[in-house]
Short mmCIF file of C-alpha atoms in Angstrom, two decimals:
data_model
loop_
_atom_site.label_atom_id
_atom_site.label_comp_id
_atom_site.label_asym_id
_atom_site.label_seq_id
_atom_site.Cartn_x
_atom_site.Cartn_y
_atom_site.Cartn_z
CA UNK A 1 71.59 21.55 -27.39
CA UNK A 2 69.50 21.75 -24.10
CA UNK A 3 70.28 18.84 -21.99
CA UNK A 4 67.94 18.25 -18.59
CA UNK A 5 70.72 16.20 -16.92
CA UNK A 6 73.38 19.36 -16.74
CA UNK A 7 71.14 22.66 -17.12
CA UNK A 8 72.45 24.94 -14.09
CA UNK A 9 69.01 27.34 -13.88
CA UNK A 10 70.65 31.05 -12.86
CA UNK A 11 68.44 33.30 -9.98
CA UNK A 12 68.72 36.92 -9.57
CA UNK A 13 67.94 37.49 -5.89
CA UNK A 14 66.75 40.73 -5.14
CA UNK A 15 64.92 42.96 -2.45
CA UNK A 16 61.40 44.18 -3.22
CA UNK A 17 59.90 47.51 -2.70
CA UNK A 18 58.62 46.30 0.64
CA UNK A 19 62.35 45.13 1.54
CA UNK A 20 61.65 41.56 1.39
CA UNK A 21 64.47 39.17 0.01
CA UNK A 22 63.28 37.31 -3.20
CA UNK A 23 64.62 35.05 -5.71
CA UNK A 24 63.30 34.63 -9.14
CA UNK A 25 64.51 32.84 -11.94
CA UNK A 26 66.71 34.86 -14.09
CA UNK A 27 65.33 33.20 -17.61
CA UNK A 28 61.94 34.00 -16.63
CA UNK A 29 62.42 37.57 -18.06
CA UNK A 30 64.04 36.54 -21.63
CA UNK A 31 62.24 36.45 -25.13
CA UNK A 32 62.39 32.70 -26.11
CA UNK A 33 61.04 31.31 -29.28
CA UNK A 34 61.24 27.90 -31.54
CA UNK A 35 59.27 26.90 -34.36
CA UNK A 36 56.58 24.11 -34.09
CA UNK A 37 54.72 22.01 -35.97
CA UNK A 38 50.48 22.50 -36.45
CA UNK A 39 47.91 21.14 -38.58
CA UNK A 40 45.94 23.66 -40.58
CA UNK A 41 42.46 24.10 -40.60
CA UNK A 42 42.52 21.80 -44.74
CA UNK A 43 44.81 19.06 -42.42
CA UNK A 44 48.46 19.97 -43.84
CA UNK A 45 51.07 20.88 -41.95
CA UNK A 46 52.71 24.08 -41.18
CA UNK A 47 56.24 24.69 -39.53
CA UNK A 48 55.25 28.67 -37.18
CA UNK A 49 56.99 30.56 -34.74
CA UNK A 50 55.83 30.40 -31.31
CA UNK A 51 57.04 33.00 -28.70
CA UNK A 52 56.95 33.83 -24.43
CA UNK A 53 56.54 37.26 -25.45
CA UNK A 54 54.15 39.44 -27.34
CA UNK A 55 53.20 42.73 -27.57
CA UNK A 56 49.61 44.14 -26.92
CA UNK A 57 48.09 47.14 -27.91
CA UNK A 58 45.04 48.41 -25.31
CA UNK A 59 41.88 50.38 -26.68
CA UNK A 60 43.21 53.40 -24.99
CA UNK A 61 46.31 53.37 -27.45
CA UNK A 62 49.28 52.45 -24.34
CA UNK A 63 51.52 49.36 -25.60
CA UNK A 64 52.67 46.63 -23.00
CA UNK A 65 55.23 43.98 -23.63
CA UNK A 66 53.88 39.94 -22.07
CA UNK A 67 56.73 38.24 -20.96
CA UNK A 68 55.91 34.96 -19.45
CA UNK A 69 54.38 35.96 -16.16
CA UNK A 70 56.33 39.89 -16.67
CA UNK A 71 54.38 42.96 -17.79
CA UNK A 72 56.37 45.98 -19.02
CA UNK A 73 55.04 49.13 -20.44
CA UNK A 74 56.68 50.50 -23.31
CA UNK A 75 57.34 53.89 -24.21
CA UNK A 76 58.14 54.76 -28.15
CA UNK A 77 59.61 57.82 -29.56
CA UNK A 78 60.06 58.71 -33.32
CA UNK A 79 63.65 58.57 -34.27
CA UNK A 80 63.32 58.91 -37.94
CA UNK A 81 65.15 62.38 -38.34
CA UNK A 82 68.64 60.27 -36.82
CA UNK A 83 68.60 58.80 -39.83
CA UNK A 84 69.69 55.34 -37.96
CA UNK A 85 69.71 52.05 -39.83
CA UNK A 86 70.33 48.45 -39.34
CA UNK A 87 72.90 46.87 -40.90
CA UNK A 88 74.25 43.30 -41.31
CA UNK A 89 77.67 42.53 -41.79
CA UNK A 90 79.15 39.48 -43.55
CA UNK A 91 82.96 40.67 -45.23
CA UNK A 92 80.35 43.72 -46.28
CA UNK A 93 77.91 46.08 -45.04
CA UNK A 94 74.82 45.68 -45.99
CA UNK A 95 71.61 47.98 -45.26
CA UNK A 96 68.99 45.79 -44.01
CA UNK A 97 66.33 48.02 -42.65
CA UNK A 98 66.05 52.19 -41.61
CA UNK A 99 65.08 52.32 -37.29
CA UNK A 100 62.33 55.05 -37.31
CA UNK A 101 61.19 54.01 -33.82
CA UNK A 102 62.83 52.97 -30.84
CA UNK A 103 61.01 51.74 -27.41
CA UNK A 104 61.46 51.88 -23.95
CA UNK A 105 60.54 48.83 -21.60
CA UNK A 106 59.82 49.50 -17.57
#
């Protein structure tokens, strides 16, 4: 569990197109999510997902990934004709879903 008295945050330093020296936080760019608890719109409660990251879908049909404060476009391509599936494995193999897509963040 997180604990506020020993968390160690990690930085990725790194030298900008300009060639200045920066530091940002090296969580800042990971998917995070948790479940919380809301009232509904009738008063009862609900237990949803809540998420740093979502994807959004412009009127001019290009897809971008929202990171916390990131933006990354992403590219897809149709891999349907690999024939590539997930699987999950437990003492067996089990087909869980067939990959027809895969994406490209930059």
């Amino acid at each position: 569990p997180f604990d506020p008295e020993t968390f160690e945050a990690e930085e990725e330093i790194f030298t900008d197109d300009k060639g200045f020296t920066k530091i940002k936080p090296a969580d800042r760019t990971k998917i995070r999510w948790r479940y919380v608890q809301r009232k509904t719109a009738d008063g009862r409660d609900e237990i949803v997902p809540e998420s740093n990251a979502r994807f959004v879908r412009w009127s001019d049909g290009s897809l971008q990934l929202l990171l916390g404060d990131e933006v990354f476009d992403v590219d897809t391509a149709d891999m349907s004709a690999q024939h590539a599936y997930m699987v999950a494995y437990s003492g067996v193999v089990q087909g869980q879903a067939a990959l027809t897509t895969k994406m490209g963040f930059r």
